[in-house]
Structure formats: C-alpha cells, structure tokens
Coordinates of C-alpha atoms in Angstrom, one line a residue:
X893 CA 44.2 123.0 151.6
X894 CA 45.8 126.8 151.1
X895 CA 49.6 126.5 149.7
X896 CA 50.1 129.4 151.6
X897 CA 48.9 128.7 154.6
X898 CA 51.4 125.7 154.3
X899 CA 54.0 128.5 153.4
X900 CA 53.1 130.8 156.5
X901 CA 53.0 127.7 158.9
X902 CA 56.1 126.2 157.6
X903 CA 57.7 129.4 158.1
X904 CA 58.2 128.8 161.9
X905 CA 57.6 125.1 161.8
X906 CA 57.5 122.1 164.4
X907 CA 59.6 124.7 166.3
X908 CA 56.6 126.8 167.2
X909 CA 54.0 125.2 165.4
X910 CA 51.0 126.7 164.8
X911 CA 48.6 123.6 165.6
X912 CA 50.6 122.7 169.0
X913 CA 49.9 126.6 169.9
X914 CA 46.4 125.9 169.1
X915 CA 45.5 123.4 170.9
X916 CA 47.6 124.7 174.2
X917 CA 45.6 127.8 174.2
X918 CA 42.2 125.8 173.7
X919 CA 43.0 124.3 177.4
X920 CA 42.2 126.4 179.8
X921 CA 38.9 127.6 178.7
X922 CA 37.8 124.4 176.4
X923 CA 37.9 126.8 173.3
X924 CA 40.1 129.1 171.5
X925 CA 38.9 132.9 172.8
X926 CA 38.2 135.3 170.2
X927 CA 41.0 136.8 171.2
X928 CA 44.0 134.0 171.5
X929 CA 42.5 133.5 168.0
X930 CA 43.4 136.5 166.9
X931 CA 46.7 136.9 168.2
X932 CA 47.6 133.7 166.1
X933 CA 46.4 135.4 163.0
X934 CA 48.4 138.0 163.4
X935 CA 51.4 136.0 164.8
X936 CA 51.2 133.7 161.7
X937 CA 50.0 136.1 159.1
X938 CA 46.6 134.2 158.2
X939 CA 42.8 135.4 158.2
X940 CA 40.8 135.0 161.5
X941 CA 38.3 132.3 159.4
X942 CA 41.5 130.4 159.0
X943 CA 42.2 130.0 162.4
X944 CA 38.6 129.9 163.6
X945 CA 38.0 127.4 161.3
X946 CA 40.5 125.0 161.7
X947 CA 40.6 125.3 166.1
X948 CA 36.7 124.2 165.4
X949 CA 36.4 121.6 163.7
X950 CA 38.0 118.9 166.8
X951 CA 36.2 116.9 168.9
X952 CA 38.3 118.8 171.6
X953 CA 38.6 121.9 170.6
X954 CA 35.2 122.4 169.1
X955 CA 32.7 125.0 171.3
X956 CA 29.9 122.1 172.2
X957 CA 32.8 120.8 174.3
X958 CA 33.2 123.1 176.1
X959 CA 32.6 121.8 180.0
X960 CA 32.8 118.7 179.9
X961 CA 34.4 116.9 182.4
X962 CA 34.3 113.4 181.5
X963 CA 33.7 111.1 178.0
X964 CA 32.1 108.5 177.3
X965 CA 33.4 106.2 174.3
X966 CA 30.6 105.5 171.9
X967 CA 32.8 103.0 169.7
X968 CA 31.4 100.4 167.7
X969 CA 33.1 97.6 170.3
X970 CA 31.5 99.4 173.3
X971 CA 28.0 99.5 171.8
X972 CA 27.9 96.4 170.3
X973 CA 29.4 95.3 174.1
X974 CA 26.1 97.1 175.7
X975 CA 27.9 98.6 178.6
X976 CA 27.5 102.4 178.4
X977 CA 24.6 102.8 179.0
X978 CA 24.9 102.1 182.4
X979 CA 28.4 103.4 182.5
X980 CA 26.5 107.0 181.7
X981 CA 24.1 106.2 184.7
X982 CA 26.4 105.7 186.5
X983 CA 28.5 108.8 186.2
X984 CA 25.1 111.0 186.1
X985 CA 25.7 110.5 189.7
X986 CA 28.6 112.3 190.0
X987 CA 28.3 114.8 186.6
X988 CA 25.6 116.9 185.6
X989 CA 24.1 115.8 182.6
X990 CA 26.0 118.7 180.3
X991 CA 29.4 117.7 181.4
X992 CA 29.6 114.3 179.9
X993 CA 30.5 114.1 176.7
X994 CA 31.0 111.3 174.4
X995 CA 35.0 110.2 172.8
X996 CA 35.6 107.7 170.5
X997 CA 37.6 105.8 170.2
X998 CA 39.2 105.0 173.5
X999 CA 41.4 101.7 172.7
X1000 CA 39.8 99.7 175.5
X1001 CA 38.2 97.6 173.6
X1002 CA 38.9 94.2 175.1
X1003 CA 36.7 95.0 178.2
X1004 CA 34.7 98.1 177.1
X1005 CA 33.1 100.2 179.9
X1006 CA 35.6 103.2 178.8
X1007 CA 35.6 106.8 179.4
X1008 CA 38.3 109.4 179.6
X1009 CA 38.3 111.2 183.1
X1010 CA 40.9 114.2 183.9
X1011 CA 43.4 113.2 181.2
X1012 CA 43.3 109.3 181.6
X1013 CA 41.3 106.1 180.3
X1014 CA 39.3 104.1 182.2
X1015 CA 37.8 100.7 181.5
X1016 CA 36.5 97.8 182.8
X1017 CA 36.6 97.5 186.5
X1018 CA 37.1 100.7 187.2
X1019 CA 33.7 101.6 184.9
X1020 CA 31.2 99.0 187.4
X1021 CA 28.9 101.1 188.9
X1022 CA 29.7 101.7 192.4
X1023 CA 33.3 101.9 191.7
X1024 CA 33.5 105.2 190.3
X1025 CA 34.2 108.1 193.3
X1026 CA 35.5 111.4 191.2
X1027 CA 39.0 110.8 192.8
X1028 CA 41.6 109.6 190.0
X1029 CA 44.1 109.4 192.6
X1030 CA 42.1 106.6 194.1
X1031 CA 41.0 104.6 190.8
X1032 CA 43.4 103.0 188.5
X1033 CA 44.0 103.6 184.8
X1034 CA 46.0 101.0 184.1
X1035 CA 44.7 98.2 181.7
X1036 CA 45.3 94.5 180.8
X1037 CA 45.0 92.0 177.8
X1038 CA 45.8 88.9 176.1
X1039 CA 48.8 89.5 174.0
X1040 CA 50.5 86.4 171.9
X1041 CA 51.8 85.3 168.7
X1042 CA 51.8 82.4 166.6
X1043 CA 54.7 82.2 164.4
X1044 CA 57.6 84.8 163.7
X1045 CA 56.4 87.1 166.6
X1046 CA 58.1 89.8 165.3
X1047 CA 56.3 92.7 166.7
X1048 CA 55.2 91.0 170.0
X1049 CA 58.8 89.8 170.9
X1050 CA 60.7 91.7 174.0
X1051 CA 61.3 95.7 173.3
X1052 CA 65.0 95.8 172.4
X1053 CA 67.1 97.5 175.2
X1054 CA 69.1 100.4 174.2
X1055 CA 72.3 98.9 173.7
X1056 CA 70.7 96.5 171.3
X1057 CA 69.8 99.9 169.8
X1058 CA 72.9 101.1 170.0
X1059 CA 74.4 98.0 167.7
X1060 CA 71.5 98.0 165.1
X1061 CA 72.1 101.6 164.5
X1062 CA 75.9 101.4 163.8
X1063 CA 75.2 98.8 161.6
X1064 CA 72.6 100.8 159.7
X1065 CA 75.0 103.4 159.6
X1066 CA 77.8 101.3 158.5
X1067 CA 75.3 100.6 155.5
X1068 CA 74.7 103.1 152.5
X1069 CA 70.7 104.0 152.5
X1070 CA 70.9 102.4 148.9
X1071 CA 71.5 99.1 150.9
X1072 CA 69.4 99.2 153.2
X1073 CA 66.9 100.7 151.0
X1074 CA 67.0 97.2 149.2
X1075 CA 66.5 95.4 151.7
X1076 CA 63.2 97.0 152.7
X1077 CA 62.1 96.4 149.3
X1078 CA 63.0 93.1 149.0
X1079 CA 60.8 92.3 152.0
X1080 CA 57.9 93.0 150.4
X1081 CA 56.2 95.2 153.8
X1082 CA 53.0 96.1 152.9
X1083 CA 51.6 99.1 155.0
X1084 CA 50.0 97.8 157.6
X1085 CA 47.4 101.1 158.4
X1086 CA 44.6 99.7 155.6
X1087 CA 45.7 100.5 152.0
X1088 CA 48.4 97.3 152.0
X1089 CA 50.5 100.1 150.0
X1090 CA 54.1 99.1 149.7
X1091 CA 56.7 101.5 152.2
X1092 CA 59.5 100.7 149.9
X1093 CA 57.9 102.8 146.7
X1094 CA 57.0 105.7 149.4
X1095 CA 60.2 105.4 150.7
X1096 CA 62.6 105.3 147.5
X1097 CA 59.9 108.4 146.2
X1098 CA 60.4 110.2 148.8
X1099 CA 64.3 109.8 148.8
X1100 CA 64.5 110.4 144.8
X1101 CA 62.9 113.8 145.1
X1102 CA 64.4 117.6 145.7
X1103 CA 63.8 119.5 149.0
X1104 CA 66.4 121.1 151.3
X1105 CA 63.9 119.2 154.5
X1106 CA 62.0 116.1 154.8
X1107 CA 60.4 114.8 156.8
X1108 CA 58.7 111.1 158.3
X1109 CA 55.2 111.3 159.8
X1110 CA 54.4 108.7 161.9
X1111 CA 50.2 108.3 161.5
X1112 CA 49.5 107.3 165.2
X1113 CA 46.2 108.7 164.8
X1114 CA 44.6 105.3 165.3
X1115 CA 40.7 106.0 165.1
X1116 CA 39.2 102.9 164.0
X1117 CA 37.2 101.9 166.2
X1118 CA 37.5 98.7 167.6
X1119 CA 41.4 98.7 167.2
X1120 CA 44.0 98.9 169.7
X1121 CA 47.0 97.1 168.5
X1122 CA 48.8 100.9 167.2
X1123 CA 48.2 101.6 171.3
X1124 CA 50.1 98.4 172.1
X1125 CA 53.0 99.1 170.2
X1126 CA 52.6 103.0 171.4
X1127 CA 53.2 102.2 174.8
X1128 CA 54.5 98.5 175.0
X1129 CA 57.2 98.6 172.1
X1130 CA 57.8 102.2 171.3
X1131 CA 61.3 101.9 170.5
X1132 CA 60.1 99.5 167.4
X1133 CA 58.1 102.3 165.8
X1134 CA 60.9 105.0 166.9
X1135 CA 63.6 103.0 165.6
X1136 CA 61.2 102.8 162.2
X1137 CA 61.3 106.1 162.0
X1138 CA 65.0 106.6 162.2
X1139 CA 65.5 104.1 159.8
X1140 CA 63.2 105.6 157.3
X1141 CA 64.7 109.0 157.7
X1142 CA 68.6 107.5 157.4
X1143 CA 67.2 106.3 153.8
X1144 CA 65.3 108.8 152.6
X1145 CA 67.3 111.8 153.9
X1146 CA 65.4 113.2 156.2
X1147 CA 66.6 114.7 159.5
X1148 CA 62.9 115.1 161.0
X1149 CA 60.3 112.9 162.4
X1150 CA 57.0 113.7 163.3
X1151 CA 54.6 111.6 165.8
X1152 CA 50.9 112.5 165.4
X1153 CA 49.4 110.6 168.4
X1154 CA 45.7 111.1 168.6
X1155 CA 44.2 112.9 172.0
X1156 CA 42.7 109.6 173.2
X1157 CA 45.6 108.0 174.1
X1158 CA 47.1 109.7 176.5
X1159 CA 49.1 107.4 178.0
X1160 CA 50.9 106.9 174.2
X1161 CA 51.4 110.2 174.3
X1162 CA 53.5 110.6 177.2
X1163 CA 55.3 106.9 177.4
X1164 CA 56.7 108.1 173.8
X1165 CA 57.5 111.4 175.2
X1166 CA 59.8 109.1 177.9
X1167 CA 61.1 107.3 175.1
X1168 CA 62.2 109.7 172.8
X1169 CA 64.4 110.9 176.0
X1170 CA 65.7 108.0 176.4
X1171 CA 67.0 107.7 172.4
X1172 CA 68.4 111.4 172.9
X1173 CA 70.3 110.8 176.3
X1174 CA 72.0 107.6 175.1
X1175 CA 72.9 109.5 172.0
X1176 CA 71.0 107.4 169.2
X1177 CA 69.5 111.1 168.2
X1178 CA 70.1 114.5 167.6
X1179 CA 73.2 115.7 165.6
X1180 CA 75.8 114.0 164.1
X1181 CA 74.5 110.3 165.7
X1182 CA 77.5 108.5 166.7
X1183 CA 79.7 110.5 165.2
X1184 CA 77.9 110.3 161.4
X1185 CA 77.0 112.8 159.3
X1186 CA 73.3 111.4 159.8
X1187 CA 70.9 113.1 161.7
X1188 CA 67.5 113.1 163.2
X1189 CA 65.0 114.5 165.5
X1190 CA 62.0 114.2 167.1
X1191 CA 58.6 116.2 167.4
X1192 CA 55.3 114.8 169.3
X1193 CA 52.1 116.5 167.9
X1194 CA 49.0 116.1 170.0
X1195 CA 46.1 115.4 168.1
X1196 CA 42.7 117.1 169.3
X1197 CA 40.1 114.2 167.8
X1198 CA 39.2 113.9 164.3
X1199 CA 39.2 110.2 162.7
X1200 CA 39.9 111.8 158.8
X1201 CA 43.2 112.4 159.9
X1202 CA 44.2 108.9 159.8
X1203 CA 44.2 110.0 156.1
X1204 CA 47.5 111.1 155.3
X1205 CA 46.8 114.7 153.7
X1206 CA 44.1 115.6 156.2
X1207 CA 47.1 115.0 158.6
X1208 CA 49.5 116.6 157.3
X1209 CA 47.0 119.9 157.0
X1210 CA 46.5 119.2 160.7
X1211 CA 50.0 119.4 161.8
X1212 CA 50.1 123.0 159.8
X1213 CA 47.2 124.5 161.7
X1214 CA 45.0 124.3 158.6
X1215 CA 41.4 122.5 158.7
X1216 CA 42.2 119.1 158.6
X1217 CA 40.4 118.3 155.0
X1218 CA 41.6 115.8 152.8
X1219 CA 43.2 117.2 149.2
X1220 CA 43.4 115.3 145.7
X1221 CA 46.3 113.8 144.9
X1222 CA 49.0 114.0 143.1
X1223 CA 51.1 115.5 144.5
X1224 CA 51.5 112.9 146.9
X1225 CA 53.0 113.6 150.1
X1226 CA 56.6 112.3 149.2
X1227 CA 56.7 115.0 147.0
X1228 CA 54.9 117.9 148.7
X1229 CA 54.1 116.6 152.3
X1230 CA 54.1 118.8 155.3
X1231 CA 55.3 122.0 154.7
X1232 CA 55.6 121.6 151.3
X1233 CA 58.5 119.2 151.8
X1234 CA 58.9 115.8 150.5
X1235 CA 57.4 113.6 153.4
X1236 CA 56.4 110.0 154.5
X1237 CA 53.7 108.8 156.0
X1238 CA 53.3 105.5 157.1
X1239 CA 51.5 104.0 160.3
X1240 CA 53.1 102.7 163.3
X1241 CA 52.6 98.9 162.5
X1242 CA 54.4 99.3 159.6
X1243 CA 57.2 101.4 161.2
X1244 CA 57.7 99.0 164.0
X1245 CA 58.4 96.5 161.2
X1246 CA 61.2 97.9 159.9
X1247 CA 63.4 97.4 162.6
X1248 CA 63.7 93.5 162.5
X1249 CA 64.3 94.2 158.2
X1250 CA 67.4 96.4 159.3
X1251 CA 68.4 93.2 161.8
X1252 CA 67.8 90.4 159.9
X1253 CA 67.4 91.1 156.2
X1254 CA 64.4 91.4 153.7
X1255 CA 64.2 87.9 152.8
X1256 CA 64.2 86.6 156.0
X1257 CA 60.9 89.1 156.3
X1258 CA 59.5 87.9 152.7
X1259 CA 59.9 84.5 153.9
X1260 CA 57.5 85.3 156.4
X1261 CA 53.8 85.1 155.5
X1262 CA 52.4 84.6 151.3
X1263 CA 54.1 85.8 148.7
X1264 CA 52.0 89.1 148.4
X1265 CA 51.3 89.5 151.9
X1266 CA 55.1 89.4 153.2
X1267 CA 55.3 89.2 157.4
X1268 CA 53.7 89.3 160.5
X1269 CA 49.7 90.9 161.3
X1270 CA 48.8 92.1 164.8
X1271 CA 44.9 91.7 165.2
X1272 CA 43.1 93.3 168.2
X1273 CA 40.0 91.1 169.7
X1274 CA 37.1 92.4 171.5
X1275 CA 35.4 91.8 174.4
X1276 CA 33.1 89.1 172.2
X1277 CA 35.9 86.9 172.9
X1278 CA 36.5 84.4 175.7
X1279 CA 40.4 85.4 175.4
X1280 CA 40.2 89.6 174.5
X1281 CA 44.0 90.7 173.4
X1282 CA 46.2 91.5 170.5
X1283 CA 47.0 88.8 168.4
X1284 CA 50.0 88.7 166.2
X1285 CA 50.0 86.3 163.8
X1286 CA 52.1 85.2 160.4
X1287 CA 50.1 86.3 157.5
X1288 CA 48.3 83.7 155.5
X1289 CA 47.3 81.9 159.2
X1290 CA 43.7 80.8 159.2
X1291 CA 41.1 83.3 160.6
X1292 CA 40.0 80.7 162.4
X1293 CA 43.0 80.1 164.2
X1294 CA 42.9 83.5 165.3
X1295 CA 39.3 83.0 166.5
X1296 CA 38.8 79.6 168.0
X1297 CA 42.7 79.0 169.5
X1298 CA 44.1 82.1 170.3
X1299 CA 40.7 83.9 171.4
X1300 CA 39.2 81.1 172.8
X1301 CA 36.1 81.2 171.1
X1302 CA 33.1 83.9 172.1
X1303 CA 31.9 84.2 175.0
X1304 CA 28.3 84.9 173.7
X1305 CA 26.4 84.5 170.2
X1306 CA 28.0 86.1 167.5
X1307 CA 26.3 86.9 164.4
X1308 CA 29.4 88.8 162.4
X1309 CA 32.7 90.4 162.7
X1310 CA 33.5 93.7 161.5
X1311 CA 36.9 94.0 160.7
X1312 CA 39.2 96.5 159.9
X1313 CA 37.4 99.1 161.6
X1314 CA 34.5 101.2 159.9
X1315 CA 35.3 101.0 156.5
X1316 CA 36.3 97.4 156.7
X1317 CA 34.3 94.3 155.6
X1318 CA 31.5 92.8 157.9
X1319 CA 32.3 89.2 157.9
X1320 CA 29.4 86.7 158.5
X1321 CA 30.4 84.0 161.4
X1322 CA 30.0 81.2 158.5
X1323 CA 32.5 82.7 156.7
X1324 CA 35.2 83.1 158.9
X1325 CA 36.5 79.5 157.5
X1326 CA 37.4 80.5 154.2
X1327 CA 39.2 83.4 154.8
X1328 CA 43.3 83.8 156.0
X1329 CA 44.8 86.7 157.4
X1330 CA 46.4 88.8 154.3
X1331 CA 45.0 90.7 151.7
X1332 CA 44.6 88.7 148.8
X1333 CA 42.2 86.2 151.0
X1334 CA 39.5 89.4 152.0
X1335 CA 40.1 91.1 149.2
X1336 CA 39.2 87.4 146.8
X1337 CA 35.9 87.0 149.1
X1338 CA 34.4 90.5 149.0
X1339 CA 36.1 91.8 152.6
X1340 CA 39.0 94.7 153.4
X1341 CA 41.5 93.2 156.6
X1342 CA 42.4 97.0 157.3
X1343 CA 43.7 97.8 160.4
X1344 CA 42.3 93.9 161.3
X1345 CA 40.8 94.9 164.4
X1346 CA 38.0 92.9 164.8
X1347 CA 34.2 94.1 166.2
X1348 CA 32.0 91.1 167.3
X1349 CA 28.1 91.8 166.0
X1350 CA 26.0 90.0 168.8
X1351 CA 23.4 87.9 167.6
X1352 CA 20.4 90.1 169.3
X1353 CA 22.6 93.8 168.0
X1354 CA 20.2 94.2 165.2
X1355 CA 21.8 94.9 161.9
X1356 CA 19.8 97.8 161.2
X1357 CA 20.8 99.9 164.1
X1358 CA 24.6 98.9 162.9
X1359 CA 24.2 100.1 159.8
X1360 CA 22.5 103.2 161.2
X1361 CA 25.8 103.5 163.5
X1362 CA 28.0 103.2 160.6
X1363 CA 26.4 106.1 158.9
X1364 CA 26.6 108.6 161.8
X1365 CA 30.1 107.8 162.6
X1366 CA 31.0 108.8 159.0
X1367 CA 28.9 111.7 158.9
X1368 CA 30.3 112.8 162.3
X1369 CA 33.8 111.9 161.2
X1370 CA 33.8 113.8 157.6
X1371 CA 35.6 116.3 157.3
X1372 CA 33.0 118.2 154.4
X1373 CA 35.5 118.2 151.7
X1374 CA 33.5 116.2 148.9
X1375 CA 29.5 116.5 148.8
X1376 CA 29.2 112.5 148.5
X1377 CA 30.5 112.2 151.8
X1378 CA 29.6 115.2 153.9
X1379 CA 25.5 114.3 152.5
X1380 CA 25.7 110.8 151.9
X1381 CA 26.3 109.9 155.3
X1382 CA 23.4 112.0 156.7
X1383 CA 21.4 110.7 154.1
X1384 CA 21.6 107.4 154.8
X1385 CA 21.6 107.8 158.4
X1386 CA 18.5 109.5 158.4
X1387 CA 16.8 106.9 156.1
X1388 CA 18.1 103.9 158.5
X1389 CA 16.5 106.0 161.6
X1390 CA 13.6 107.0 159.5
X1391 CA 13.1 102.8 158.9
X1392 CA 13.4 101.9 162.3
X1393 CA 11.4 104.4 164.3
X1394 CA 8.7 105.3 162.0
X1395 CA 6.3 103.1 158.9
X1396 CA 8.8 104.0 156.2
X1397 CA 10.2 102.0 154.0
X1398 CA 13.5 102.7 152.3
X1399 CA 13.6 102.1 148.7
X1400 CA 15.9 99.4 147.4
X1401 CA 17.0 101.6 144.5
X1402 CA 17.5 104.9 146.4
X1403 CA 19.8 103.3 148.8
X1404 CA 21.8 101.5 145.8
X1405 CA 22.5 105.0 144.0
X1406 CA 23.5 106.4 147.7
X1407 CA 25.9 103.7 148.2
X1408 CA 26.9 103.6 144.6
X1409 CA 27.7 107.4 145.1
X1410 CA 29.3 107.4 148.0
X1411 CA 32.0 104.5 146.6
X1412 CA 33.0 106.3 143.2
X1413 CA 32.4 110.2 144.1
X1414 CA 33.7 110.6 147.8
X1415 CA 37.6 112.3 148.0
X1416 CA 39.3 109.6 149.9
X1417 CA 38.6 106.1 151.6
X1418 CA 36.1 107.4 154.7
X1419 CA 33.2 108.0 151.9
X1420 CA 34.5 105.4 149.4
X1421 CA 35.0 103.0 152.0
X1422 CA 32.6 103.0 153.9
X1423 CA 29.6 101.1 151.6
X1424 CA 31.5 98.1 151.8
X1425 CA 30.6 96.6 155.4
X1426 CA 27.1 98.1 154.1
X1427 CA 26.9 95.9 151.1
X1428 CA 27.9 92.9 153.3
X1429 CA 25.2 93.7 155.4
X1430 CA 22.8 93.6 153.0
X1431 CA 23.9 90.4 150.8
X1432 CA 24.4 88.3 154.1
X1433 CA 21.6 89.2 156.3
X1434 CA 18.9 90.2 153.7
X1435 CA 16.0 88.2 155.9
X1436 CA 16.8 90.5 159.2
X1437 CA 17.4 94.0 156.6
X1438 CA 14.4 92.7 154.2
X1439 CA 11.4 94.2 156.5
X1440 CA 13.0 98.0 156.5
X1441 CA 13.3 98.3 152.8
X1442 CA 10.1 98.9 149.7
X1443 CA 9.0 94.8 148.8
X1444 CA 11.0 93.7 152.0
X1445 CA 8.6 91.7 153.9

C-alpha cells in the first residue's frame, strides 16, 4: 500500500474515482490499452507500473481475459456437484475453446451448472445441454431457492416498505448516536463476514477518532465459494443492508457509504443501484435527511474479481485504484481506512442486522441466540441437499436441525461439509451432531462457521483432489503480499498433484512445516486460514489421505 497513492486517489475521490475509471475503460477492449493507462497516470499523478499493476491483477481486467465471451464457475459447490464438465461441452458448441473462461464464484450454488453469459448468471436449467442457444433474450437468468427460518427470522422477514423506512429513520434521528450507539453494543452483533469481530468496538472506534470525512464500506465482495446468502440479502432485502449503512454512518459521523459489490453478481449490482434511488427520491438520503443536520450518500463500486478483497485493507486499496494487497495492521481501518479517513468495514449480514437493533432494541437482539453468539445466522445449502436454500436460523440451533429438517436431508452420499467457505473447517458427516450454529460450538471442536455456507464433499469426490482444489484456489486468489502465502499455496498444490498423478509420495513432515507456515507467517486470514479445512482433512479421513503420503499405506 503507497500512502500517497491513497493521497493522489483521495484527491478526486468516489466522485471520479480512479478504480471505477479503470475498470470502465477495461470494457471495450477486455484490457486497459497502453494508452488509457497512461492517460490515468498522468490524470492522477501516479507511475504507469502503478496503474499497470493494479488494472492487472483482476480476474476481469487481467490480459489472459481478454476474449472471452462466456465463464464457467469452477467453485468448490460446482465441482464437488460434477456438472461442468459437461456444461463446458456443452458451450464448446457454440464458443471456441479460447473464449470460455472460468469465474468463480457465481452464487448459484443451490443447483450449480453456472456460468456468466453477456453480463448475467445462468444456472441450472438453463445450463442442460441442449438448452443453451447464444440468445440471452431467449434464456432466463432468473434463479430460485429454498429460503426459511426457524426462530426470530430476522433477516428473512418481509423487506420493510419505505414508509416503514420513513418511521425508523425519524426515530433514529430523534435519538443521539450515543443512544443508539448503546444499543448496538448491548446486542452483542458479532460480524457476521468470518472473524465474529464485534461492530459495536468498530463502530464506537471509528466515531471516537479525528477526520474531517468518513466513511462506511459495505464488504459485498462475497467470494467464498459456496455461499450465497450476502447475494440474497443483495437483491431480496437491500433496504436491510442500506438502512445498516445509514445507521452506521448517523453514529459514527460519517456522511459517505461505499458498496463494493463483486463483478459476479450482477444482478446485486444493479437491484442496489434501483434501491439506492428509491432511498434518494423518497428523501431518506442526501442532504439534510428530513430536515436534520445528518447526512449521507451513496457510492456503488464495481468490483472486477479478486477473492482477497473480502479482506478489508485489500479492499479499501481496491477502491483507491491501488493493487489490491493486503497491509499490516494497525492502523486499522477506523482510524486510516479509505482515503486515509477513518472508515468501517463490515459485511452485509452484519449490516442488514442493524436495522431490527434500531427497531426493537439491543436486548431484544442479545436475547436472541447464546450469550456469546447474540442473534440470528443465515446458512446457504448446496445442491447436496434434498431442500437447496438459505437458511436462517437463531444461533445456538442444532446443525442438525439445519441439515436433516430444513434441508431435507442429502440427496446423495455425503462424506463432509465444508463450511464457511475455503478457509473454513471441513466437518466430517459424524460430527455434525455435536456441533450448534455459533462460534463457540466450531470454534470448541476444531471448526471455523465463517460465512456458514456449507459445501457438501460427496462420498466418491476423493479427498485428495479437494485438498488439491483448496490449494490452487488460494494460490490463484493471493494477492503476493507475504511469501508464506504467494509459495505456500503452489507448493502444496504442486505436491497434492505431484501425489496423485505420479509414484510420489509426500512427506508427512514437509507437509506439516508447509501448513505450520502457512498458519503463523501468512499477512492475513487467506494464507493463515487456509490449513485449517487441511488439517481436518487429514485427522478425519487419514485411511483415504494415508496412501499419498511417505509410510502411508
């Protein structure tokens, strides 16, 4: 991260930001030309590298994408599902072989099948072979799922209309943000994007410290792959999240909120565009909001593909047109976030929370759920499940519940479930008993609940091969900062292929001092994280992993 590049960027803005301008100039061509590049170095005062460097490093802004025409998702819920394969043949009919890429992830989890075609999703029936013709007018995008809650239903209950709005905003504003403040803290809201870190602290940090701006940075950059419930609230409930946002920024003082929605769901990206017009033509944003001396505004930031930014620095270096790598902390973001201003990043779970605190109190929230794990959880099932949806549930409920009654069971033989997307725990069918939906309970038996999407391991997907997956996803997904990572991953990628296709075995100690160095050495939670499905793997299916490894067999 350059400090002055944060500087030079800030200088103009969300106004005429420097990333936005990046990414509209990579469309017509697929890349950023030599010379737009340069015309945005000059514009924004920065080196050429800079720019070059930073316009490269997407999935979709990157040079080997240029020409494509249609992608693939190569998720873990989409391999593990066994449908692309054909999906690909089946779209070699219509594509030459160097115009189909690959995406991931795509949010269409719950009946797989998915590619992006001319700026829209497809999944499911639209992806059976035959089906597919080239003519979007003709095909539909539109999906379906499952969605139901056991308990408070807080995030699955009907979008409030805008007068409802309307009435929970004059109350807020009828409220000093000290109030309200306390309320949120009383509830106990845990973020809900994988760290369980505690929005209150961020908040009151954020409103304690100096800055003539600040901002709140929704992280709607869900990459995980496997999960879909941000998408739900994106584009089912996007007042919630909006209404979070507004909330956040009446406490902390900020008059600016930033929505970093990631490229692959671009149906999120313009049903919150629709909303956000909605808020500003009924008057619940902009200047002076009915008649306060509160305001706040919106910005939508298209993201361009890159799963590190769903860490919060490598974000906010995103949305200033820098290479999205992630930086050591402190200072944390509520005291130099984006532009150098005191920010807040939270997800949109934990946003679209915030809304029923202002409504109904923090201890009607706390009441809700364990006394650590305060609330309501959504959980997104696969296509593993007879009953594929998102789940919201009280926290504390029984995984099993989840499992059994509200997804009806599997549909096929199930050997584990990952959950909490890559860098989550890889939970053996057997032990889906002990554990309950909140932190304490995965944390207690050796598991992360994370974003709690959930990827079902079929009984023939052999272990290796997912292991192998795990390790290219994170070496695709790094963003170079720290050596443990950026090697690491390829290392142990290249053993697990090395195992499987040749007679190598990998050695037992090796692999330890890999993992062991990719935990404690890596810059954030994609390198540090990522062992822990890893050692799962290798404690509860040692007889299927035993053959690939020195004194295995």
């Amino acid at each position: 991260m350059s400090k002055n590049i944060t500087a030079l960027s800030g200088r103009k803005g969300l106004t005429d930001n420097l990333f936005e301008k990046m990414g509209n100039l990579t469309e017509p061509e697929g890349i950023l030309t030599k010379e737009d590049a340069a015309k945005l170095a000059d514009e924004y005062l920065i080196g050429d590298a800079s720019v070059y460097g930073a316009s490269t490093f997407y999935d979709f802004t990157r040079p080997s994408n240029q020409g494509k025409k249609v992608f693939v998702c190569n998720g873990s819920a989409c391999l593990c599902a066994g449908t692309q394969d054909a999906l690909k043949a089946e779209l070699g009919k219509h594509f030459k072989a160097e115009e189909i890429g690959e995406m991931c992830c795509l949010g269409r989890c719950h009946e797989n099948s998915a590619f992006h075609y001319n700026g829209h999703n497809y999944s499911g029936k639209a992806s059976i072979p035959g089906s597919f013709n080239g003519t979007p007018e003709k095909m539909s995008h539109e999906d379906h799922y499952h969605i139901a809650a056991s308990g408070a239903g807080i995030l699955t209950a009907p979008s409030p209309s805008l007068d409802e709005l309307r009435s929970d905003l004059k109350k807020m504003l009828a409220t000093s943000p000290e109030a309200v403040l306390a309320e949120i803290k009383t509830s106990g809201l845990r973020g809900r994007g994988g760290a369980g870190f505690p929005i209150g602290i961020k908040l009151e940090g954020c409103r304690k410290a100096e800055g003539d701006r600040k901002f709140i940075v929704c992280n709607a950059d869900e990459g995980d792959p496997g999960s879909y419930s941000d998408r739900y609230l994106l584009e089912k409930q996007p007042f919630k999240m909006l209404f979070g946002m507004i909330i956040s920024g009446y406490i902390t003082g900020a008059d600016r909120g930033v929505v970093y929605i990631r490229y692959e769901y671009p149906e999120s990206i313009e049903i919150n565009k629709t909303a956000i017009d909605s808020l500003r033509e009924a008057g619940l944003i902009g200047e002076n909001i009915l008649g306060s001396d509160f305001s706040f505004e919106f910005k939508i930031i298209e993201a361009r593909g890159a799963y590190i930014c769903g860490e919060e620095t490598a974000l906010l270096a995103s949305i200033e047109g820098q290479r999205p790598e992630v930086r050591v902390r402190p200072p944390y973001p509520v005291n130099y976030g984006l532009f150098g201003k005191p920010t807040v990043v939270n997800n949109v779970e934990t946003l679209a929370s915030l809304p029923f605190i202002l409504k109904n109190g923090g201890a009607a929230f706390a009441k809700i759920g364990t006394e650590k794990s305060t609330g309501t959880k959504l959980l997104s099932l696969d296509s593993a499940f007879n009953r594929p949806g998102i789940y919201e549930v009280d926290m504390g409920t029984p995984l099993s519940t989840v499992v059994k009654e509200m997804g009806g069971g599997f549909r096929r033989k199930v050997k584990a479930l990952h959950i909490g997307g890559p860098l989550g725990g890889l939970v053996p069918t057997k032990k889906i008993k002990d554990l309950t939906v909140d932190f304490e309970s995965f944390s207690k038996n050796g598991f992360l609940l994370g974003h709690a999407s959930i990827v079902s391991v079929p009984e023939e997907f052999p272990m290796v091969a997912y292991l192998e997956h795990l390790f290219a996803f994170t070496a695709h997904e790094s963003c170079g900062k720290c050596f443990p990572c950026r090697i690491g991953s390829v290392r142990g990628k290249e053993l697990l292929q090395k195992a499987q296709s040749e007679d190598f075995k990998i050695d037992h100690e090796l692999f330890s001092d890999l993992l062991s160095t990719l935990k404690t050495g890596s810059l954030c939670a994609l390198g540090g994280g990522m062992p822990l499905p890893v050692y799962n793997a290798l404690e509860y299916f040692d007889q299927e992993l035993r053959p690939y490894f020195s004194g295995g067999e």
